[in-house]
Coordinates of C-alpha atoms in Angstrom, one line a residue:
X1 CA 117.4 93.9 84.1
X2 CA 116.0 97.0 83.8
X3 CA 118.0 98.8 80.8
X4 CA 118.6 102.1 81.8
X5 CA 117.0 103.7 79.2
X6 CA 114.2 103.0 81.7
X7 CA 115.9 104.2 85.1
X8 CA 117.2 107.2 83.1
X9 CA 113.0 107.9 81.5
X10 CA 111.8 106.5 85.5
X11 CA 114.2 110.1 86.8
X12 CA 112.7 111.6 84.1
X13 CA 109.1 111.3 85.1
X14 CA 109.9 111.3 89.2
X15 CA 112.4 114.6 88.0
X16 CA 109.4 117.1 86.1
X17 CA 107.1 115.9 89.5
X18 CA 110.1 117.0 91.5
X19 CA 110.7 120.4 89.9
X20 CA 106.7 121.0 89.9
X21 CA 107.1 121.2 93.5
X22 CA 109.8 122.8 93.6
X23 CA 112.0 120.4 95.0
X24 CA 115.8 120.3 92.2
X25 CA 116.3 124.1 93.1
X26 CA 119.0 122.8 96.2
X27 CA 120.0 120.3 94.0
X28 CA 120.8 122.8 91.2
X29 CA 122.6 125.4 93.4
X30 CA 124.5 123.3 95.6
X31 CA 128.3 124.2 94.2
X32 CA 129.4 120.5 95.1
X33 CA 126.7 118.9 92.6
X34 CA 128.1 116.6 88.9
X35 CA 127.6 119.6 86.6
X36 CA 126.1 116.0 84.6
X37 CA 122.7 115.8 87.7
X38 CA 123.0 119.9 86.6
X39 CA 121.9 119.4 83.7
X40 CA 119.8 116.2 84.3
X41 CA 117.8 118.4 86.8
X42 CA 117.4 121.3 83.7
X43 CA 115.8 119.3 82.4
X44 CA 113.5 118.4 84.0
X45 CA 112.7 121.3 85.2
X46 CA 111.9 123.3 81.7
X47 CA 109.0 124.5 80.4
X48 CA 107.5 124.4 84.8
X49 CA 105.9 126.6 86.6
X50 CA 108.1 126.7 90.1
X51 CA 106.9 127.7 92.7
X52 CA 108.9 130.1 95.5
X53 CA 109.3 128.0 97.9
X54 CA 109.8 124.0 97.8
X55 CA 107.1 121.3 98.6
X56 CA 109.4 117.9 99.4
X57 CA 106.8 115.6 100.7
X58 CA 103.4 117.1 98.7
X59 CA 106.0 116.0 95.7
X60 CA 107.6 112.8 97.4
X61 CA 103.3 112.3 98.1
X62 CA 102.8 112.8 94.1
X63 CA 105.1 110.7 92.8
X64 CA 104.0 108.1 94.3
X65 CA 103.4 105.3 97.9
X66 CA 107.4 104.2 97.5
X67 CA 108.5 107.3 97.0
X68 CA 106.3 108.3 99.8
X69 CA 108.2 105.7 101.9
X70 CA 111.8 107.1 101.0
X71 CA 111.0 110.4 101.4
X72 CA 110.4 109.2 105.9
X73 CA 113.8 107.6 105.2
X74 CA 115.3 111.0 104.4
X75 CA 113.7 113.2 106.2
X76 CA 116.3 111.9 109.1
X77 CA 119.1 112.6 107.1
X78 CA 120.2 116.6 107.4
X79 CA 122.4 115.6 105.9
X80 CA 121.8 114.0 102.6
X81 CA 118.3 116.0 101.5
X82 CA 119.7 119.4 104.5
X83 CA 117.3 120.6 107.0
X84 CA 114.7 122.8 105.1
X85 CA 113.5 119.3 102.9
X86 CA 114.2 116.6 106.0
X87 CA 111.8 118.7 107.8
X88 CA 109.2 119.0 105.1
X89 CA 109.4 115.7 104.0
X90 CA 108.5 114.9 107.8
X91 CA 105.0 116.0 106.7
X92 CA 105.1 112.3 104.5
X93 CA 103.1 110.2 108.0
X94 CA 100.2 108.2 106.5
X95 CA 99.7 110.0 103.4
X96 CA 98.0 108.5 100.9
X97 CA 94.2 108.8 100.4
X98 CA 92.6 105.4 100.8
X99 CA 91.6 102.5 98.6
X100 CA 88.1 101.8 98.2
X101 CA 86.5 99.2 101.0
X102 CA 85.4 97.4 97.5
X103 CA 89.6 97.1 97.1
X104 CA 90.2 96.5 100.0
X105 CA 88.1 93.4 101.0
X106 CA 89.0 92.0 97.7
X107 CA 93.1 92.2 98.8
X108 CA 91.7 90.3 102.8
X109 CA 89.2 88.3 101.3
X110 CA 93.1 86.5 98.7
X111 CA 94.7 87.8 102.0
X112 CA 92.7 84.9 104.6
X113 CA 91.2 83.0 101.6
X114 CA 88.1 83.2 103.4
X115 CA 85.3 85.2 102.9
X116 CA 85.4 88.5 105.4
X117 CA 81.4 88.6 106.2
X118 CA 83.5 84.6 107.7
X119 CA 86.3 86.1 109.3
X120 CA 84.8 89.1 110.8
X121 CA 81.6 89.5 112.5
X122 CA 81.7 93.3 111.6
X123 CA 84.4 96.0 109.7
X124 CA 84.5 99.4 109.2
X125 CA 84.7 100.4 105.7
X126 CA 86.3 103.8 106.1
X127 CA 89.9 103.0 107.2
X128 CA 91.5 104.9 110.6
X129 CA 94.6 105.2 108.4
X130 CA 96.2 104.9 104.8
X131 CA 99.9 105.5 104.4
X132 CA 101.9 104.5 101.7
X133 CA 102.2 99.9 102.4
X134 CA 98.8 100.0 103.8
X135 CA 95.4 101.1 105.8
X136 CA 94.3 100.3 108.6
X137 CA 90.4 99.5 109.6
X138 CA 88.7 98.8 112.9
X139 CA 86.6 95.3 112.6
X140 CA 84.6 93.3 115.9
X141 CA 85.4 89.0 115.1
X142 CA 82.8 86.4 115.5
X143 CA 83.7 85.8 119.5
X144 CA 83.5 89.8 119.6
X145 CA 86.5 90.4 120.1
X146 CA 87.8 94.7 118.9
X147 CA 91.0 94.0 116.5
X148 CA 93.3 96.4 113.9
X149 CA 93.4 95.0 110.4
X150 CA 96.0 95.9 108.5
X151 CA 96.4 95.9 105.4
X152 CA 98.3 95.7 101.7
X153 CA 98.1 97.5 99.2
X154 CA 97.0 95.4 95.7
X155 CA 100.5 95.9 93.6
X156 CA 102.7 97.5 96.4
X157 CA 105.4 95.1 96.2
X158 CA 105.3 94.6 92.0
X159 CA 105.9 99.3 92.5
X160 CA 107.9 99.2 95.8
X161 CA 110.5 96.6 93.1
X162 CA 110.7 98.6 90.1
X163 CA 111.3 101.2 92.5
X164 CA 113.9 100.7 94.4
X165 CA 115.2 98.7 91.2
X166 CA 115.2 102.4 89.8
X167 CA 116.8 104.1 93.0
X168 CA 119.5 101.7 93.6
X169 CA 120.6 101.9 89.6
X170 CA 120.6 106.3 90.0
X171 CA 122.4 105.8 93.5
X172 CA 124.8 104.2 91.6
X173 CA 125.7 106.4 89.5
X174 CA 125.8 108.9 90.9
X175 CA 128.1 107.0 93.8
X176 CA 130.8 106.4 90.0
X177 CA 130.6 110.5 89.8
X178 CA 133.0 110.7 93.5
X179 CA 132.9 114.4 94.6
X180 CA 131.4 114.9 97.9
X181 CA 128.1 112.7 96.3
X182 CA 130.3 110.0 96.3
X183 CA 131.2 110.8 100.9
X184 CA 127.5 110.2 101.2
X185 CA 127.4 106.7 99.8
X186 CA 124.2 106.8 98.6
X187 CA 124.0 103.0 97.2
X188 CA 124.6 102.5 101.7
X189 CA 121.0 104.3 102.0
X190 CA 118.9 102.5 99.9
X191 CA 120.0 99.2 100.2
X192 CA 119.0 100.0 104.1
X193 CA 115.5 101.5 102.4
X194 CA 115.5 98.4 100.0
X195 CA 116.3 96.2 104.3
X196 CA 113.9 97.6 106.1
X197 CA 111.3 98.0 102.8
X198 CA 111.6 94.8 102.2
X199 CA 110.8 93.9 106.1
X200 CA 107.6 96.5 106.1
X201 CA 106.1 94.3 102.6
X202 CA 105.6 90.6 104.9
X203 CA 102.7 91.2 107.4
X204 CA 103.8 88.3 109.0
X205 CA 107.6 90.1 109.8
X206 CA 105.5 93.0 112.3
X207 CA 103.6 90.7 113.9
X208 CA 106.8 88.4 114.9
X209 CA 108.5 91.0 115.5
X210 CA 105.0 92.5 118.1
X211 CA 104.9 89.6 120.0
X212 CA 108.3 89.3 120.2
X213 CA 108.4 93.1 121.9
X214 CA 105.3 91.6 124.2
X215 CA 106.9 89.0 125.8
X216 CA 109.8 91.5 126.2
X217 CA 108.1 94.0 128.3
X218 CA 106.7 91.6 130.2
X219 CA 108.1 93.2 133.7
X220 CA 107.0 96.5 132.5
X221 CA 103.2 96.1 133.9
X222 CA 102.0 100.5 132.3
X223 CA 103.2 99.4 128.4
X224 CA 101.5 96.9 127.0
X225 CA 102.5 95.5 123.4
X226 CA 97.7 94.6 121.3
X227 CA 98.3 90.8 121.0
X228 CA 98.4 89.7 117.2
X229 CA 95.5 87.4 115.7
X230 CA 97.2 85.0 114.6
X231 CA 94.8 83.0 112.8
X232 CA 93.6 86.3 111.2
X233 CA 97.4 87.3 109.7
X234 CA 99.4 86.0 106.5
X235 CA 102.0 88.0 104.1
X236 CA 99.3 90.4 103.6
X237 CA 96.6 90.8 106.5
X238 CA 97.9 92.0 109.5
X239 CA 95.0 91.4 112.6
X240 CA 96.0 92.7 116.1
X241 CA 94.4 93.8 119.6
X242 CA 92.0 96.8 120.0
X243 CA 93.5 99.3 121.0
X244 CA 92.5 103.3 121.5
X245 CA 95.1 105.9 122.9
X246 CA 96.2 109.3 122.7
X247 CA 98.3 110.2 120.2
X248 CA 101.7 111.6 123.0
X249 CA 102.7 114.3 121.2
X250 CA 99.9 116.2 121.9
X251 CA 99.2 117.3 125.8
X252 CA 96.9 119.1 125.6
X253 CA 95.0 115.9 125.4
X254 CA 96.8 113.5 127.2
X255 CA 95.9 116.2 130.2
X256 CA 92.5 116.8 129.3
X257 CA 92.5 112.5 129.4
X258 CA 93.7 112.2 133.1
X259 CA 97.5 112.5 132.0
X260 CA 100.8 113.2 134.2
X261 CA 103.0 113.8 131.4
X262 CA 105.8 113.2 134.0
X263 CA 104.8 109.7 135.1
X264 CA 104.5 109.4 130.8
X265 CA 108.0 110.6 130.3
X266 CA 108.9 108.2 133.4
X267 CA 106.7 104.8 131.4
X268 CA 108.4 105.7 128.2
X269 CA 112.2 105.5 129.7
X270 CA 112.2 102.7 131.4
X271 CA 110.4 101.3 128.0
X272 CA 113.4 102.8 126.1
X273 CA 115.9 101.2 128.1
X274 CA 114.4 97.6 128.9
X275 CA 114.1 97.3 124.5
X276 CA 117.8 98.0 124.3

């Protein structure tokens, strides 16, 4: 069991980073903030050069992967963090610089129990995406199939476990103060965050969900779910069919590629209704 002093040290360290990015202003100015929390915030920002405009996403990114994931969760809760902070936190997507390929290669070999050269005919050393939990590389299997290889960041499970432990402690302390903080039920927020994060840290669950979704969506011929390569998938490595595409938010590119936005909207609505 982690000692309260360690939780406080972590919170002050993270608070210092938040303060340097101006991310504690709202908490300190909010009249509903308990006096004890306000004092802790003042200690965290003591001597810090606070910017005029808070940079919430940058602060969470500077703290680390677990904070980035928490920030993504809080982006959906403007009732907790306010509209301004929630909007800025939406920038936390694929927010981490990639790890060196040598590190990822070693992680793949540990996860699959075989040398990379035996598992893939080739693999692109430059990732196509790097996020808080994993990063993705494009590869080709020995039988010539294009695949995406998603690899957990080494040590991410331990880092998340330590961070969530402190988040839970802090949420319990905050809720115990009563008032507005208790009404917002921070312990429930962190418990939900913990449950979904632990699911994401086991890539076999993601693979199983994708396979189940593919079965359920067979009646929607225009909706394609990448096939899972189960021979190259474990708890820390997920290999699935490579599919080229354009983000739905990039309307100009969709039109330039000859797609009808109205038809795409219909496909999306039908797919969502079928999943529901």
